[in-house]
C-alpha positions as a printed NumPy array, in Angstrom:
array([[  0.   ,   0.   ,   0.   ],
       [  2.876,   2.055,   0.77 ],
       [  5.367,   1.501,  -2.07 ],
       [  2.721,   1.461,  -5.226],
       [  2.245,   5.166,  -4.467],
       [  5.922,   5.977,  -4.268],
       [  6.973,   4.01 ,  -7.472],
       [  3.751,   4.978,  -9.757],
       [  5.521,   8.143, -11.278],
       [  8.964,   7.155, -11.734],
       [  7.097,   4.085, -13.666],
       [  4.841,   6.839, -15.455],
       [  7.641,   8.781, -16.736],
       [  9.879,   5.805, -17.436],
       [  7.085,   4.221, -19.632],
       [  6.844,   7.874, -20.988],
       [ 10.164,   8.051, -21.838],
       [ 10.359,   4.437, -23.645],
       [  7.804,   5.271, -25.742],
       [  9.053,   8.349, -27.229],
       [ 12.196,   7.062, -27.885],
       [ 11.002,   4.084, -29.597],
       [  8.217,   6.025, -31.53 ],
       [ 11.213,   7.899, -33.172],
       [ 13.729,   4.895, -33.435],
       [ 13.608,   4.09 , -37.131],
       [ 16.918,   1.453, -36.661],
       [ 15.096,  -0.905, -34.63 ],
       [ 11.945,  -0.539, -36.818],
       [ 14.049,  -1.477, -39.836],
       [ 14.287,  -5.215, -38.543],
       [ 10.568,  -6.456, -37.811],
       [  9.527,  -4.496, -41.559],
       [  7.722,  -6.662, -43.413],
       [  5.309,  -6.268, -46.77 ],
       [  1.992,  -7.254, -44.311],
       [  3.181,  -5.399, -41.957],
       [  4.143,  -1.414, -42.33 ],
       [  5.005,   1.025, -39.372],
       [  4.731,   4.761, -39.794],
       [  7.958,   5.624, -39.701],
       [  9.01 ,   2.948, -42.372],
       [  6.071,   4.299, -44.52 ],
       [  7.856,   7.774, -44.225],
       [ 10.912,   6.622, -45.073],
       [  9.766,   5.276, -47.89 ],
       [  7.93 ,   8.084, -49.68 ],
       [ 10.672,   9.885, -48.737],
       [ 13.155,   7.572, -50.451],
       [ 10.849,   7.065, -53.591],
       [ 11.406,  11.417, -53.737],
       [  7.516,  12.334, -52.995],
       [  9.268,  14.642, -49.776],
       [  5.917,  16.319, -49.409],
       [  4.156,  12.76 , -48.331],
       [  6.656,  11.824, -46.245],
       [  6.604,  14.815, -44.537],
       [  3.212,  14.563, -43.4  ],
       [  3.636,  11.043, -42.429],
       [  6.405,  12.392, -40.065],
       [  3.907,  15.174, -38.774],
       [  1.427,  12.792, -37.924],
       [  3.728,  10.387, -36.226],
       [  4.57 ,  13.484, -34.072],
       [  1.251,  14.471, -33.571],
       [  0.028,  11.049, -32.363],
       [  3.734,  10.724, -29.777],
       [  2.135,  14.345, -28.827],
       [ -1.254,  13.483, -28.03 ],
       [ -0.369,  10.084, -26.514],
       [  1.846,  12.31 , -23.98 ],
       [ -0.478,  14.903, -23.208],
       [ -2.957,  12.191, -22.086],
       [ -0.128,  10.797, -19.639],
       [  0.496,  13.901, -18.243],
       [ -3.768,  14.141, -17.174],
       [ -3.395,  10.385, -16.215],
       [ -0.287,  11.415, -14.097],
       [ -2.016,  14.576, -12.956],
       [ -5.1  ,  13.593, -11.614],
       [ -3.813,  10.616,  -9.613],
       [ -2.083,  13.452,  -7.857],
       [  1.39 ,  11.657,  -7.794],
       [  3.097,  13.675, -11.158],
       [  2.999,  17.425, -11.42 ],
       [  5.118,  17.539, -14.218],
       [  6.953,  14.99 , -16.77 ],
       [ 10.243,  16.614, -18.982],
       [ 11.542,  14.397, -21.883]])
């Protein structure tokens, strides 16, 4: 009862922190790439690649967007347990 409370935001912002780093990790990405399966940023890549800049572009924006939103709902999950005032990457 005493320790959940104590760990929950340094698990918060470590979770927090392992996700944005792997949302922008193209390297890793690279090696589960299949044709059935296609992640953003290898979609990106490859517009980008193929010389349409513009498309790939906005896949990037949208990958940001979506790390974005997925952290500013964190940050109210973190905030209204009461435990997390604040979470810096």
């Amino acid at each position: 009862r005493i320790w959940i409370p104590l760990v929950m935001p340094a698990l918060l912002a470590a979770w927090i922190l392992a996700f944005t780093a792997s949302a922008r990790d193209l390297t890793s990405v690279i090696f589960i790439y299949s044709r059935n399966s296609q992640v953003l940023s290898t979609v990106s890549w490859s517009y980008w690649q193929r010389g349409y800049l513009e498309v790939g572009f906005v896949y990037g924006v949208v990958q940001a967007l979506l790390v974005a939103v997925f952290f500013a709902i964190l940050t109210l999950i973190g905030r209204r347990v009461g435990r997390v005032t604040c979470i810096s990457v």
